[in-house]
Amino acid sequence: MRIAALLCSVLVLGCFRPAAAEIVFQLAENKIPVALIDVGRTSRYTEVRLQAQAAVTGVCWTSEGTDSPYLLAGGRRYRFLGGDGITACPTRRNYAARESMALRFEPLDPQVKEISLVEGQGGENQMIDPASSKTRFWNFLRIKLK
């Protein structure tokens, strides 16, 4: 009886395990030395891991408002929830080459096969008119998922 209960527990808990991260490698737009290296999906969030390819200085993330990053998929914006190894603006931090950070967003719909990570309105404006922006925003466009 105990073995059956143990097996049931393992099966139930196994259903709630986060999906394995999907390995991707895509450099940021605008010649920024940062790559999106994997995307993980769970029922609670979508995690995007970024890695500096060279030293990057003065980095911060806006958690709310127009410059908050979001995932764009199927015409829908998936809201930024938080992350690990990141700093909230206005505080800034530096990243050494190969150092990574994780950003979490609302969970993607299961049928989503392509995403873009856009760094808020500033990132949108930079894509429209790159010369108008004094700040370099991190955008990752058309990332294919399995």
Tab-separated table of C-alpha atoms in Angstrom:
chain	number	residue	atom	x	y	z
A	1	MET	CA	0.000	0.000	0.000
A	2	ARG	CA	2.829	2.411	0.819
A	3	ILE	CA	4.487	1.718	-2.519
A	4	ALA	CA	1.233	2.513	-4.335
A	5	ALA	CA	0.877	5.776	-2.381
A	6	LEU	CA	4.478	6.687	-3.144
A	7	LEU	CA	4.004	5.995	-6.852
A	8	CYS	CA	0.825	8.102	-6.907
A	9	SER	CA	2.684	10.962	-5.222
A	10	VAL	CA	5.503	10.765	-7.755
A	11	LEU	CA	3.032	10.782	-10.648
A	12	VAL	CA	1.063	13.721	-9.256
A	13	LEU	CA	4.166	15.760	-8.460
A	14	GLY	CA	5.610	14.911	-11.853
A	15	CYS	CA	2.637	16.630	-13.482
A	16	PHE	CA	3.601	19.922	-11.834
A	17	ARG	CA	7.302	19.888	-12.705
A	18	PRO	CA	8.388	22.829	-14.840
A	19	ALA	CA	8.963	21.997	-18.471
A	20	ALA	CA	12.611	21.718	-19.432
A	21	ALA	CA	14.132	24.890	-20.764
A	22	GLU	CA	14.313	25.071	-24.516
A	23	ILE	CA	17.817	25.972	-25.598
A	24	VAL	CA	17.920	28.863	-28.015
A	25	PHE	CA	20.727	31.203	-29.001
A	26	GLN	CA	19.813	34.556	-30.452
A	27	LEU	CA	21.754	37.785	-30.156
A	28	ALA	CA	19.973	41.017	-29.260
A	29	GLU	CA	19.103	43.483	-31.982
A	30	ASN	CA	21.173	46.638	-32.393
A	31	LYS	CA	24.565	44.953	-31.865
A	32	ILE	CA	24.135	44.661	-28.108
A	33	PRO	CA	26.462	41.874	-26.809
A	34	VAL	CA	23.709	39.900	-25.062
A	35	ALA	CA	22.130	36.618	-26.170
A	36	LEU	CA	18.848	34.975	-25.310
A	37	ILE	CA	19.998	31.454	-24.459
A	38	ASP	CA	16.906	29.570	-23.290
A	39	VAL	CA	13.174	29.742	-22.703
A	40	GLY	CA	11.461	27.687	-20.005
A	41	ARG	CA	7.710	27.299	-19.589
A	42	THR	CA	5.732	26.401	-16.481
A	43	SER	CA	2.082	26.811	-15.601
A	44	ARG	CA	3.025	29.863	-13.473
A	45	TYR	CA	5.456	31.741	-15.730
A	46	THR	CA	7.699	31.764	-18.789
A	47	GLU	CA	11.381	32.221	-17.976
A	48	VAL	CA	13.784	33.752	-20.469
A	49	ARG	CA	17.499	33.468	-19.712
A	50	LEU	CA	19.862	36.090	-21.108
A	51	GLN	CA	23.656	35.917	-21.139
A	52	ALA	CA	26.180	38.714	-21.646
A	53	GLN	CA	28.540	37.812	-24.486
A	54	ALA	CA	30.951	40.568	-23.407
A	55	ALA	CA	31.014	42.838	-20.366
A	56	VAL	CA	27.872	44.999	-20.203
A	57	THR	CA	27.593	48.000	-17.875
A	58	GLY	CA	24.774	50.057	-16.381
A	59	VAL	CA	21.938	47.538	-16.749
A	60	CYS	CA	18.578	47.828	-15.007
A	61	TRP	CA	15.045	46.573	-15.659
A	62	THR	CA	11.829	48.576	-15.348
A	63	SER	CA	9.273	46.430	-13.558
A	64	GLU	CA	6.183	48.552	-14.273
A	65	GLY	CA	5.027	51.180	-16.715
A	66	THR	CA	5.700	51.864	-20.356
A	67	ASP	CA	9.321	50.670	-20.392
A	68	SER	CA	8.645	47.362	-18.644
A	69	PRO	CA	9.777	44.473	-20.869
A	70	TYR	CA	7.213	42.074	-22.282
A	71	LEU	CA	6.986	39.004	-24.463
A	72	LEU	CA	5.031	39.440	-27.672
A	73	ALA	CA	3.402	36.333	-29.149
A	74	GLY	CA	0.389	35.917	-31.376
A	75	GLY	CA	-0.494	39.600	-31.049
A	76	ARG	CA	-0.615	39.382	-27.247
A	77	ARG	CA	1.730	40.957	-24.697
A	78	TYR	CA	2.818	38.751	-21.799
A	79	ARG	CA	3.575	40.908	-18.758
A	80	PHE	CA	6.934	40.986	-16.931
A	81	LEU	CA	6.744	39.406	-13.450
A	82	GLY	CA	10.324	39.648	-12.156
A	83	GLY	CA	13.549	37.715	-12.395
A	84	ASP	CA	16.839	36.540	-10.928
A	85	GLY	CA	20.230	38.205	-11.191
A	86	ILE	CA	18.626	41.495	-12.253
A	87	THR	CA	18.382	44.977	-10.751
A	88	ALA	CA	15.303	47.220	-10.737
A	89	CYS	CA	15.753	50.728	-12.151
A	90	PRO	CA	17.034	53.237	-11.219
A	91	THR	CA	19.725	51.081	-9.555
A	92	ARG	CA	22.102	49.695	-12.174
A	93	ARG	CA	24.513	46.807	-12.289
A	94	ASN	CA	27.242	45.423	-14.524
A	95	TYR	CA	27.525	41.953	-16.033
A	96	ALA	CA	30.764	40.176	-16.851
A	97	ALA	CA	31.097	38.170	-20.058
A	98	ARG	CA	29.099	34.889	-19.808
A	99	GLU	CA	27.160	36.108	-16.749
A	100	SER	CA	23.446	35.422	-17.051
A	101	MET	CA	20.125	36.702	-15.771
A	102	ALA	CA	16.590	35.326	-15.841
A	103	LEU	CA	13.433	37.274	-16.652
A	104	ARG	CA	9.998	35.857	-15.854
A	105	PHE	CA	6.789	36.694	-17.675
A	106	GLU	CA	3.185	35.534	-17.602
A	107	PRO	CA	2.886	31.950	-18.876
A	108	LEU	CA	2.740	31.609	-22.650
A	109	ASP	CA	-0.258	29.959	-24.229
A	110	PRO	CA	0.689	26.337	-25.060
A	111	GLN	CA	0.294	26.834	-28.822
A	112	VAL	CA	2.837	29.706	-28.988
A	113	LYS	CA	5.746	28.817	-31.302
A	114	GLU	CA	7.363	32.239	-31.777
A	115	ILE	CA	8.059	35.066	-29.341
A	116	SER	CA	9.761	38.433	-29.267
A	117	LEU	CA	11.164	40.027	-26.127
A	118	VAL	CA	10.698	43.799	-26.321
A	119	GLU	CA	12.023	46.222	-23.727
A	120	GLY	CA	8.851	48.279	-23.421
A	121	GLN	CA	7.920	51.406	-25.316
A	122	GLY	CA	11.562	52.469	-25.544
A	123	GLY	CA	12.354	49.190	-27.300
A	124	GLU	CA	9.390	49.664	-29.647
A	125	ASN	CA	10.490	53.202	-30.542
A	126	GLN	CA	14.075	52.067	-31.086
A	127	MET	CA	12.885	49.501	-33.648
A	128	ILE	CA	10.890	52.178	-35.499
A	129	ASP	CA	13.625	54.841	-35.473
A	130	PRO	CA	16.982	53.602	-34.130
A	131	ALA	CA	18.632	57.028	-34.463
A	132	SER	CA	16.082	58.701	-32.168
A	133	SER	CA	17.031	56.699	-29.076
A	134	LYS	CA	19.945	57.687	-26.844
A	135	THR	CA	19.514	54.493	-24.803
A	136	ARG	CA	20.125	51.044	-26.257
A	137	PHE	CA	17.201	48.765	-25.491
A	138	TRP	CA	17.475	44.992	-25.551
A	139	ASN	CA	15.090	43.486	-28.083
A	140	PHE	CA	15.085	39.874	-29.261
A	141	LEU	CA	12.835	39.358	-32.266
A	142	ARG	CA	11.131	36.316	-33.795
A	143	ILE	CA	12.543	33.602	-31.537
A	144	LYS	CA	11.331	30.212	-32.752
A	145	LEU	CA	10.131	27.710	-30.132
A	146	LYS	CA	9.305	24.027	-30.466
